[in-house]
Short mmCIF file of N, CA and C in Angstrom, two decimals:
data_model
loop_
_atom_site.label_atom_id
_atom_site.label_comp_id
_atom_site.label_asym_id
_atom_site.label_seq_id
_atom_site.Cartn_x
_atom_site.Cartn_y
_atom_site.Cartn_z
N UNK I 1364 -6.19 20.85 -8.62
CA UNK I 1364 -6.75 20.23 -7.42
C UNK I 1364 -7.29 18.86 -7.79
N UNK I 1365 -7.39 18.11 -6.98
CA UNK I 1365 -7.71 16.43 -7.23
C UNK I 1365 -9.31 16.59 -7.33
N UNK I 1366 -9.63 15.72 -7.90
CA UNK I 1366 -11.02 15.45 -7.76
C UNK I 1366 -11.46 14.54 -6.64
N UNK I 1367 -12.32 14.04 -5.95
CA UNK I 1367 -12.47 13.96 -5.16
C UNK I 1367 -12.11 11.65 -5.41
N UNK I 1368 -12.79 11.38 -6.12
CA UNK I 1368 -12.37 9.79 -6.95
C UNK I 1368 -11.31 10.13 -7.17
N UNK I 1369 -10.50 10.79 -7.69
CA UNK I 1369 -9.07 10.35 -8.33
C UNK I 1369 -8.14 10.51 -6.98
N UNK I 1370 -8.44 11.59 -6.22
CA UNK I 1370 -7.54 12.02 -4.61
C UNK I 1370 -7.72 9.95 -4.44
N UNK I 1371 -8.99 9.54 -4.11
CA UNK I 1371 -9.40 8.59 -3.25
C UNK I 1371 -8.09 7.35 -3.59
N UNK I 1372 -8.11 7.45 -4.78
CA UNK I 1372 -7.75 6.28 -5.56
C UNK I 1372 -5.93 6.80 -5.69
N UNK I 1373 -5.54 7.84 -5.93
CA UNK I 1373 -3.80 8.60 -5.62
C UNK I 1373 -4.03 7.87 -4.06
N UNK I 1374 -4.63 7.89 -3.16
CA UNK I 1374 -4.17 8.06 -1.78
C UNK I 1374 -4.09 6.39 -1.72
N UNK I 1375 -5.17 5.40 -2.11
CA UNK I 1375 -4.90 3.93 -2.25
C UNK I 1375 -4.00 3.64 -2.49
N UNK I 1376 -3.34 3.89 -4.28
CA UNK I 1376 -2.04 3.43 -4.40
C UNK I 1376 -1.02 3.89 -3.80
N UNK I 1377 -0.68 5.36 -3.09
CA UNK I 1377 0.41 5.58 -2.54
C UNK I 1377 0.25 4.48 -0.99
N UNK I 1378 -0.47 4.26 -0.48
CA UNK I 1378 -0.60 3.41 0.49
C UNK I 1378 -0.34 1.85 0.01
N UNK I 1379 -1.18 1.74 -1.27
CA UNK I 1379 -0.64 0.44 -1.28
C UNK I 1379 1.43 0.56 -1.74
N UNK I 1380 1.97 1.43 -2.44
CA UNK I 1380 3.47 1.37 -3.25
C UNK I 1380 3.63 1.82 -1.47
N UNK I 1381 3.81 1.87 -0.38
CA UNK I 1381 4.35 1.70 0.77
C UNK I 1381 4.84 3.05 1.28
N UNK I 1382 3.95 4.16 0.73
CA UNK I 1382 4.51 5.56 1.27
C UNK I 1382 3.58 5.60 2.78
N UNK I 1383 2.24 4.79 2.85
CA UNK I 1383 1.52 5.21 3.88
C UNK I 1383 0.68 6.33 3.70
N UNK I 1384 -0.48 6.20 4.83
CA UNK I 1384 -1.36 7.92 5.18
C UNK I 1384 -0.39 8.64 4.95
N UNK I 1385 0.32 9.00 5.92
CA UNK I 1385 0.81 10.22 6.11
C UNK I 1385 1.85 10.47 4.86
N UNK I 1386 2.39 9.66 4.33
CA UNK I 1386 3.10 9.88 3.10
C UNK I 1386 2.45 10.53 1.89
N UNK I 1387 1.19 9.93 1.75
CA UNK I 1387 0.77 10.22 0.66
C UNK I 1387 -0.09 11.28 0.61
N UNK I 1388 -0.33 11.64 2.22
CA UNK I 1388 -1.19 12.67 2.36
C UNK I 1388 -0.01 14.10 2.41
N UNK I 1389 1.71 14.06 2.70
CA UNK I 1389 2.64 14.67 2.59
C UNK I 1389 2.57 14.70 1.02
N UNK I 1390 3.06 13.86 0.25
CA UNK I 1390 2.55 13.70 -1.32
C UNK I 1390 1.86 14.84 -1.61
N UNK I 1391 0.46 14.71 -1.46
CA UNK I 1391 -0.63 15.54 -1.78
C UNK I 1391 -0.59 16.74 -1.30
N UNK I 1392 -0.03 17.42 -0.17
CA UNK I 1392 0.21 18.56 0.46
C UNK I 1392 1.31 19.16 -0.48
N UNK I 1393 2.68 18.61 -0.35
CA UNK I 1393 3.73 18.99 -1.21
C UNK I 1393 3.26 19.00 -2.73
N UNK I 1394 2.06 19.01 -3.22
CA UNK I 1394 1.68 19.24 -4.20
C UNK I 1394 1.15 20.49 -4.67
N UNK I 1395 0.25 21.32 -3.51
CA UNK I 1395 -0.14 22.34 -3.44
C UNK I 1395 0.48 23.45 -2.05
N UNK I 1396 1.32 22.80 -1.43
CA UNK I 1396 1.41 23.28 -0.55
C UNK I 1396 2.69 24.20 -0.99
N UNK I 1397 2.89 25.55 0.09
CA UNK I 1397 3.87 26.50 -0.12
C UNK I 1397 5.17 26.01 0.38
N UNK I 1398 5.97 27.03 0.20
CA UNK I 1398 7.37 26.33 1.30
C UNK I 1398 7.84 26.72 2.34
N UNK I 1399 8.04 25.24 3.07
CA UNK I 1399 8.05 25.70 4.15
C UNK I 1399 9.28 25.82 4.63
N UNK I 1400 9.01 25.80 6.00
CA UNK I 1400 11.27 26.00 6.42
C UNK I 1400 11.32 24.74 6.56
N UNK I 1401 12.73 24.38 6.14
CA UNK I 1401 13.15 23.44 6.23
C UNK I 1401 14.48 22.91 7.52
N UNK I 1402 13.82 21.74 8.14
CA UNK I 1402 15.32 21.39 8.36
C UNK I 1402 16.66 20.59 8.43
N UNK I 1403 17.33 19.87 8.99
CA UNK I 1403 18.32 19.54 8.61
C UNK I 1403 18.19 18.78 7.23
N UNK I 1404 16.81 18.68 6.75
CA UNK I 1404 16.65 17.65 5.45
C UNK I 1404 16.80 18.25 4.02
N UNK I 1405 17.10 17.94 2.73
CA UNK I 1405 17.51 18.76 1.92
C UNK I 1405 16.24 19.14 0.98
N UNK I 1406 16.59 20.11 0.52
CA UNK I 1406 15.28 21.07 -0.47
C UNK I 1406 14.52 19.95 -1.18
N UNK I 1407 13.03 19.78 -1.27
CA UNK I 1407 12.59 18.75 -1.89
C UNK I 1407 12.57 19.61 -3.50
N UNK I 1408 12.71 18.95 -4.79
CA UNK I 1408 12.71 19.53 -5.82
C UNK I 1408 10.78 19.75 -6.16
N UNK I 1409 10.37 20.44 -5.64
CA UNK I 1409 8.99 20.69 -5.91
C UNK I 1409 8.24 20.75 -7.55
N UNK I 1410 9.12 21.52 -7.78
CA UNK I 1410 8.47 21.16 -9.81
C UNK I 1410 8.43 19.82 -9.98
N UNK I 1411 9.91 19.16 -9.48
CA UNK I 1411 9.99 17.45 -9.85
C UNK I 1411 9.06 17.20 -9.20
N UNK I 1412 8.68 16.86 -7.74
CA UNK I 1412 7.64 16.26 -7.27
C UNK I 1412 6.58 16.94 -7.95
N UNK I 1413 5.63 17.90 -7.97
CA UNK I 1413 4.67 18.33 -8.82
C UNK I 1413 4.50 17.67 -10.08
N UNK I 1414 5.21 17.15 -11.01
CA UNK I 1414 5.24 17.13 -11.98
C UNK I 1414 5.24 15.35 -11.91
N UNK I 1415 5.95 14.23 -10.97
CA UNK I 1415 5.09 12.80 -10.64
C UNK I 1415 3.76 13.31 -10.44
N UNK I 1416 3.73 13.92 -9.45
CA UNK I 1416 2.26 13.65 -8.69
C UNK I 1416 1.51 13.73 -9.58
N UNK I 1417 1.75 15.02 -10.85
CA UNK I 1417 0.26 15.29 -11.72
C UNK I 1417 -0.07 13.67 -12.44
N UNK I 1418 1.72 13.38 -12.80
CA UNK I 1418 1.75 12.03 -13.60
C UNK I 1418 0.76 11.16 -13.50
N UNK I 1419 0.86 10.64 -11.76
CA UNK I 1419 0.25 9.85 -11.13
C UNK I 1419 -0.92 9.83 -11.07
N UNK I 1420 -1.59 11.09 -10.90
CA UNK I 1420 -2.68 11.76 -10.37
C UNK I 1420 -3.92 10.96 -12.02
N UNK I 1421 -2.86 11.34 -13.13
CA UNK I 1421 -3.48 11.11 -14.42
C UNK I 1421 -3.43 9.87 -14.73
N UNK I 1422 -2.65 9.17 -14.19
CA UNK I 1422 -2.56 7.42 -14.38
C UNK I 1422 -3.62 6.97 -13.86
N UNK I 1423 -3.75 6.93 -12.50
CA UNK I 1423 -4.89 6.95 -11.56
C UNK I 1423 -6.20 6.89 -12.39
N UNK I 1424 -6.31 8.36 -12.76
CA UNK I 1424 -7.81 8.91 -13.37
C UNK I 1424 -8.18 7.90 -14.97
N UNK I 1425 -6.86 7.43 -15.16
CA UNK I 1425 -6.52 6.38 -16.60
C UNK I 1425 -7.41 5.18 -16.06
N UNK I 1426 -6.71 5.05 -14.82
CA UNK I 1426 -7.03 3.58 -14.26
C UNK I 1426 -8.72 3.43 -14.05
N UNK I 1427 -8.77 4.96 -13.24
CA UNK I 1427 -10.29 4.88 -13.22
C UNK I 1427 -11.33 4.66 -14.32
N UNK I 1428 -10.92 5.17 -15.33
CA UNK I 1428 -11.94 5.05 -16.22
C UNK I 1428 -12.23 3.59 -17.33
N UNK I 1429 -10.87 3.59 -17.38
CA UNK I 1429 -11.01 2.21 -17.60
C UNK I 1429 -11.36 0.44 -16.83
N UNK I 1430 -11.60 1.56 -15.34
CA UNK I 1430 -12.77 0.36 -14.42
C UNK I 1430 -13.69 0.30 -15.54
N UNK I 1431 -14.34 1.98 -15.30
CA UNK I 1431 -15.45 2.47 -15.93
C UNK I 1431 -15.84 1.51 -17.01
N UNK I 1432 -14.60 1.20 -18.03
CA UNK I 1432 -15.44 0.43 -19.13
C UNK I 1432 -14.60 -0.88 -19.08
N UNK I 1433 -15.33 -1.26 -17.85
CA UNK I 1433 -14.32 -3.00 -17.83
C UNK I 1433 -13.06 -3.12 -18.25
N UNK I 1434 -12.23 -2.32 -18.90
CA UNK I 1434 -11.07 -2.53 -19.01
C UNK I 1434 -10.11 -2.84 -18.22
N UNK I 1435 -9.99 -3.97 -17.51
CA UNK I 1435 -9.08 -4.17 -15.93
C UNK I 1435 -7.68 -4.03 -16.89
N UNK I 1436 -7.45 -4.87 -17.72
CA UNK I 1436 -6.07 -4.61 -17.93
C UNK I 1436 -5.03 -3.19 -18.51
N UNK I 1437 -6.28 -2.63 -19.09
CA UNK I 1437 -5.90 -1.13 -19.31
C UNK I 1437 -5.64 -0.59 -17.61
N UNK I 1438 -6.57 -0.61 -17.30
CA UNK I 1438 -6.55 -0.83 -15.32
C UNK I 1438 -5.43 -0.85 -14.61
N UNK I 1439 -4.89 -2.17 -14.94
CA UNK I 1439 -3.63 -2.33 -14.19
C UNK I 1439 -2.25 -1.72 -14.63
N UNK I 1440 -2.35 -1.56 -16.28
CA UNK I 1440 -1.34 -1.27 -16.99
C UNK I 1440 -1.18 0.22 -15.67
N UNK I 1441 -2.27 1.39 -16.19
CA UNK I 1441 -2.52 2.18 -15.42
C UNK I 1441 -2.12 2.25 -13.88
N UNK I 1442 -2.83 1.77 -13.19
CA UNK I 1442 -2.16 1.72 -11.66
C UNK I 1442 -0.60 1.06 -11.73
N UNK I 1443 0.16 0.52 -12.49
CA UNK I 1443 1.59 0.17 -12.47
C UNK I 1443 2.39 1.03 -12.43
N UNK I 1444 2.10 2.35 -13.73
CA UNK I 1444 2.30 3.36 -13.80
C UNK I 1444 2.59 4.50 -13.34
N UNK I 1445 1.38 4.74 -12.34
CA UNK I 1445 0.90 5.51 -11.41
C UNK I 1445 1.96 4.78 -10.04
N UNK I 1446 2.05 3.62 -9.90
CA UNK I 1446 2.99 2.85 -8.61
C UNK I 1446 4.71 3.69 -8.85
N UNK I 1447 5.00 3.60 -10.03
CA UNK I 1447 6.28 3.65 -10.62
C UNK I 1447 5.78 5.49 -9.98
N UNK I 1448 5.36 6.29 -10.68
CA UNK I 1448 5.54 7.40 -10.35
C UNK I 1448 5.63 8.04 -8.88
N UNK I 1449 4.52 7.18 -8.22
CA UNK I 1449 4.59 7.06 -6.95
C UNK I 1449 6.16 6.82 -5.91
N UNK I 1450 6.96 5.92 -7.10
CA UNK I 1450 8.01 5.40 -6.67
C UNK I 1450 9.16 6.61 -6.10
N UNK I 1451 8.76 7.34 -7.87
CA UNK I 1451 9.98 8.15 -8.44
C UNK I 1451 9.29 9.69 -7.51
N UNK I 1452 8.34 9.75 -6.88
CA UNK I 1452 7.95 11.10 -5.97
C UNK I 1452 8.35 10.49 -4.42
N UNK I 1453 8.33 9.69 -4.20
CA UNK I 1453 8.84 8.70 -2.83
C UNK I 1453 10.45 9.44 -2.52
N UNK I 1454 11.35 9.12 -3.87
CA UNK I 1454 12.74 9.18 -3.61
C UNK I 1454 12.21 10.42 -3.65
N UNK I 1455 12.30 11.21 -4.53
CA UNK I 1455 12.19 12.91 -4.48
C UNK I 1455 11.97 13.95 -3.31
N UNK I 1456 10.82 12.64 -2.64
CA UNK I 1456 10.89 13.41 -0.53
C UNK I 1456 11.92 12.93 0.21
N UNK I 1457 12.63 11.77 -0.54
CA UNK I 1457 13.84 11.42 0.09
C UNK I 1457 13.28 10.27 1.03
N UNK I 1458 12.28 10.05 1.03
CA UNK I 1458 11.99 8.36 1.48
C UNK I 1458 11.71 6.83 1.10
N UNK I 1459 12.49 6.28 1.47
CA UNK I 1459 12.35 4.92 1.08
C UNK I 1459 11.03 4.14 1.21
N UNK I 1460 11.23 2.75 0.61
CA UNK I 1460 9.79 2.03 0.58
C UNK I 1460 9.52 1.81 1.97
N UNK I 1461 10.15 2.06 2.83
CA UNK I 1461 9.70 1.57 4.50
C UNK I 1461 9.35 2.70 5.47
N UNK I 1462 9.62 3.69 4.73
CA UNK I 1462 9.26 4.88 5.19
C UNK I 1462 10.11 5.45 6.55
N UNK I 1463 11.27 4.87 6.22
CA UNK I 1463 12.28 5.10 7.68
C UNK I 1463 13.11 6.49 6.88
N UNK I 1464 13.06 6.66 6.16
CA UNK I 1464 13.57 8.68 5.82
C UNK I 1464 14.46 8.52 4.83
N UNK I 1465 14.98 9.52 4.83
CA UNK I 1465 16.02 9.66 3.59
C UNK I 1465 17.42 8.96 3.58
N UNK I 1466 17.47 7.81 4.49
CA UNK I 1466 18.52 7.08 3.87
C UNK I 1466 18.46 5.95 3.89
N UNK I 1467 18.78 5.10 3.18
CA UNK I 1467 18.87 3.37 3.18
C UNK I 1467 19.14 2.77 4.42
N UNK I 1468 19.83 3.42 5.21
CA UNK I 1468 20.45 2.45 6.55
C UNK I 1468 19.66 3.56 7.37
N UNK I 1469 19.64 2.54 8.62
CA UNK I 1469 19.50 3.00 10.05
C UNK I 1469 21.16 2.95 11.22
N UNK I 1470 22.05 2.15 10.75
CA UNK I 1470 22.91 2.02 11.35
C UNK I 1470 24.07 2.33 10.16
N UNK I 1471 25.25 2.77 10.88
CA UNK I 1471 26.31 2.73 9.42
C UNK I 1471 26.65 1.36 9.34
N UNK I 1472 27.08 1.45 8.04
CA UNK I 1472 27.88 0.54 7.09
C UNK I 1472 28.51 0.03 7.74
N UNK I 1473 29.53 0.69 8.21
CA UNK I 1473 31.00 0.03 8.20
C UNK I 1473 31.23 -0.71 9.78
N UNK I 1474 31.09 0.90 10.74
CA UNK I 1474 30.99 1.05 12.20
C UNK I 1474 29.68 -0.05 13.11
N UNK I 1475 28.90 0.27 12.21
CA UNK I 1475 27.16 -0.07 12.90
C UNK I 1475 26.71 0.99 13.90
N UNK I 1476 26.91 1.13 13.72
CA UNK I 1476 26.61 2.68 15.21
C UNK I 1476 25.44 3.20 14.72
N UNK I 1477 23.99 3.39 15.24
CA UNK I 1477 22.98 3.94 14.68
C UNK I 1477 23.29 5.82 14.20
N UNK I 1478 22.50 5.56 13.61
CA UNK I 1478 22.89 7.13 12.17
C UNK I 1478 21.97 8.14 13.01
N UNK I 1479 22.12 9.29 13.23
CA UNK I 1479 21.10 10.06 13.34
C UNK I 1479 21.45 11.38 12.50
N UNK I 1480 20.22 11.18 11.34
CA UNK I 1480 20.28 11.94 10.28
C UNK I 1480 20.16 13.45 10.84
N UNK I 1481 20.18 14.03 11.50
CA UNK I 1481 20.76 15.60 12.05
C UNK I 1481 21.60 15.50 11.86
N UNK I 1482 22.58 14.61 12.11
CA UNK I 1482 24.21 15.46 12.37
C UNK I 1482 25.22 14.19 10.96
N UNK I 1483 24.50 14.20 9.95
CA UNK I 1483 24.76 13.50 8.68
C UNK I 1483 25.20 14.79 7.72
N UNK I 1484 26.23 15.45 7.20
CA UNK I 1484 26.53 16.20 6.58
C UNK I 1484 26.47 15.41 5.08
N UNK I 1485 27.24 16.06 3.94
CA UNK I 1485 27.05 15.63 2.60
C UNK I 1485 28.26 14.72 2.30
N UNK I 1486 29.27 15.17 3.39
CA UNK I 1486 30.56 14.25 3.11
C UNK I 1486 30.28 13.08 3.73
N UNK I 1487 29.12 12.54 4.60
CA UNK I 1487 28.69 11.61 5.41
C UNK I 1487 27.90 10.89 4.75
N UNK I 1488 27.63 10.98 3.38
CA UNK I 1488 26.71 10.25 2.54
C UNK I 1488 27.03 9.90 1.15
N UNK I 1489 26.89 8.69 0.66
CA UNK I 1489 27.49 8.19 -0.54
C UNK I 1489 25.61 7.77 -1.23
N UNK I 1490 26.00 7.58 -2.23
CA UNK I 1490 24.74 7.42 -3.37
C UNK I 1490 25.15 6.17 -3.58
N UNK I 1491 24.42 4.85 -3.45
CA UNK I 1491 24.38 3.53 -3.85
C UNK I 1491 23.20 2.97 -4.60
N UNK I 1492 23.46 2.68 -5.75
CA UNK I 1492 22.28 1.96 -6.40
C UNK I 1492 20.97 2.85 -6.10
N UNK I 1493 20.93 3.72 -6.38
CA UNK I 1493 19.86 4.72 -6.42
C UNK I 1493 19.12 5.39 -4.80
N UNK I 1494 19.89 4.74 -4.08
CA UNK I 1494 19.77 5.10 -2.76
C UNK I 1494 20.89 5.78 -1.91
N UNK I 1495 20.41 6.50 -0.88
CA UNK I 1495 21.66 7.54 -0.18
C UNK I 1495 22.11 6.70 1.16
N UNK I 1496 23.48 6.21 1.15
CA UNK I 1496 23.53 5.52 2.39
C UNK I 1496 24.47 6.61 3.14
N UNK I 1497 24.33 6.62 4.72
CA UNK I 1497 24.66 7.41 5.71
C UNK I 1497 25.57 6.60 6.01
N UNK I 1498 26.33 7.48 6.42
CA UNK I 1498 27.59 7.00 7.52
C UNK I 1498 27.65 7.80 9.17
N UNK I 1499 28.71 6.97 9.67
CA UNK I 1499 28.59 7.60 11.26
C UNK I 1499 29.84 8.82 11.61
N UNK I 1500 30.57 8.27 10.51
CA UNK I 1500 32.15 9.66 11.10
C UNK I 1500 32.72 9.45 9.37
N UNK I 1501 34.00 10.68 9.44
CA UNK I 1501 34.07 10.71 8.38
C UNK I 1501 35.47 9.57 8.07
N UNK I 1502 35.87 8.56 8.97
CA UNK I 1502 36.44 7.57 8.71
C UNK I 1502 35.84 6.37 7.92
N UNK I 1503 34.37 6.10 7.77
CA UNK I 1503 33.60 5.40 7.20
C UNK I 1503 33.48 5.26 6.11
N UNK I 1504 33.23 6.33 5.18
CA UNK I 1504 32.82 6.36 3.43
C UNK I 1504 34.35 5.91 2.98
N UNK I 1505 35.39 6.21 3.22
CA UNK I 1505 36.37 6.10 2.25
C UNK I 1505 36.57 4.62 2.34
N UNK I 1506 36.43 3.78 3.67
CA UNK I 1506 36.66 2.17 3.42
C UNK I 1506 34.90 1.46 2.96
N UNK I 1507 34.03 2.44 2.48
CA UNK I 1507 32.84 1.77 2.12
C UNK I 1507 33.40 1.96 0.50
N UNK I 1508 33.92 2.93 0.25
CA UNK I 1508 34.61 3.01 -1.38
C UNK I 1508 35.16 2.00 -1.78
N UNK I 1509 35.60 1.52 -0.48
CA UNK I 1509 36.94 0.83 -1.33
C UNK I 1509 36.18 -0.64 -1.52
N UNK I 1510 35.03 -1.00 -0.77
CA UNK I 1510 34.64 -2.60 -0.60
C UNK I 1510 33.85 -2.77 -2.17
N UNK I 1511 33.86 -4.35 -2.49
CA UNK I 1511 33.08 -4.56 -3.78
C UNK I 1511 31.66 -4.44 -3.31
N UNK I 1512 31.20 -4.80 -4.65
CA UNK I 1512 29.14 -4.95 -4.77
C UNK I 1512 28.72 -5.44 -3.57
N UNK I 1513 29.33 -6.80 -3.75
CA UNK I 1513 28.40 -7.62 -3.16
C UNK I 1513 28.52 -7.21 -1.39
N UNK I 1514 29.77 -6.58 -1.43
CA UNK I 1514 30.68 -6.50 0.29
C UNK I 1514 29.58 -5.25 0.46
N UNK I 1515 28.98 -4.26 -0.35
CA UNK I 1515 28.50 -3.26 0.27
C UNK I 1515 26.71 -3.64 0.02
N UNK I 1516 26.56 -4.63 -0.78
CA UNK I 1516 25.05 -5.17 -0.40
C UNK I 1516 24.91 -5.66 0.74
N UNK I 1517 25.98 -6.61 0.79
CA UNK I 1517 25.78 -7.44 2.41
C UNK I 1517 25.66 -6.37 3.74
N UNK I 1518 26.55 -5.50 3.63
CA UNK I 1518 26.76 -4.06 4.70
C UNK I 1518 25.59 -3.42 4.77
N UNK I 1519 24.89 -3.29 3.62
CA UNK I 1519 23.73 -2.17 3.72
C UNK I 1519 22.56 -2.32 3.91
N UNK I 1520 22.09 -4.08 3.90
CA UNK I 1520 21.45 -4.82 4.03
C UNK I 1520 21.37 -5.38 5.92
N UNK I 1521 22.46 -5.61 6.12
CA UNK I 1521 22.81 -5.69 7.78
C UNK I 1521 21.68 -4.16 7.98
N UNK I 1522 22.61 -3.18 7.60
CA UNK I 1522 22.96 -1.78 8.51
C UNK I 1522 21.24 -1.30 8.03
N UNK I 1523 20.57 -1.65 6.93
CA UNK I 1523 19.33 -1.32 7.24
C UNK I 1523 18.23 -1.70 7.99
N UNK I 1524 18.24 -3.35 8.82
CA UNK I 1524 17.66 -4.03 9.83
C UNK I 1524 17.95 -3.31 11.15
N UNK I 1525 16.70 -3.13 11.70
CA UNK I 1525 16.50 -2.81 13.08
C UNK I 1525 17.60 -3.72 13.70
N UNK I 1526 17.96 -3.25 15.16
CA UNK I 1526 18.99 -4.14 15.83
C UNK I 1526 18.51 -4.19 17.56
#
């Protein structure tokens, strides 16, 4: 269980690394919390997340103490740490830094047609640069295969801006 300073200071940096309240307070729940039903979204790996959070939880308590003895740069080393873990429990709920859900785009790639992650199966999703991009039909992924780097930065970059 958190201590009551270290919760304070986990819940700062997950707010400040861009998970938000409710992210980081999901964070902290999915830490102790049981399982629940799930739906159309996929199994969160709970040991993995458990096992950032404690990370974090201890970076944090790093960071704190080395307020404690003026050490800011032990400090920051610390909260960087704790950001990064924060990072790597972020993907693990399957949300991005903007907190728009488990996939990089809001619109597809290819089509533009807004995504609605219910009816996104596994053949509807490709893994890019450490992120899951959605597609709209299953005519989409095979000509997102075929485009270069830069053709599917420019695409995913469009297709993740509001429209």
């Amino acid at each position: 269980m958190l201590n009551e300073r270290a919760g304070k200071m986990l819940l700062a940096v997950a707010i400040v690394c861009g998970v938000g309240l409710a992210g980081a307070v999901a964070m902290a729940d999915a830490m102790h919390a049981t399982p629940m039903a799930t739906t159309t979204q996929p199994a969160v790996d709970r040991q993995a997340l458990d096992q950032q959070l404690q990370a974090a939880q201890a970076a944090v308590e790093s960071a704190g103490k080395a307020l404690d003895s003026n050490d800011v740069q032990s400090a920051r080393t610390a909260l960087a740490k704790a950001t990064e873990l924060l990072a790597s429990a972020r993907k693990l709920l399957g949300t991005t830094a903007s907190g728009q859900g488990q996939f990089a785009n809001i619109r597809c790639p290819i089509m533009g047609s807004k995504i609605d992650p219910k009816k996104v199966t596994s053949d509807l999703i490709r893994e890019y640069k450490g992120q899951k991009v959605a597609f709209c039909c299953s005519m989409c992924p095979p000509q997102w295969d075929k485009l270069s780097e830069s053709e599917k930065d420019a695409k995913l970059k469009a297709a993740s801006e509001a429209k």
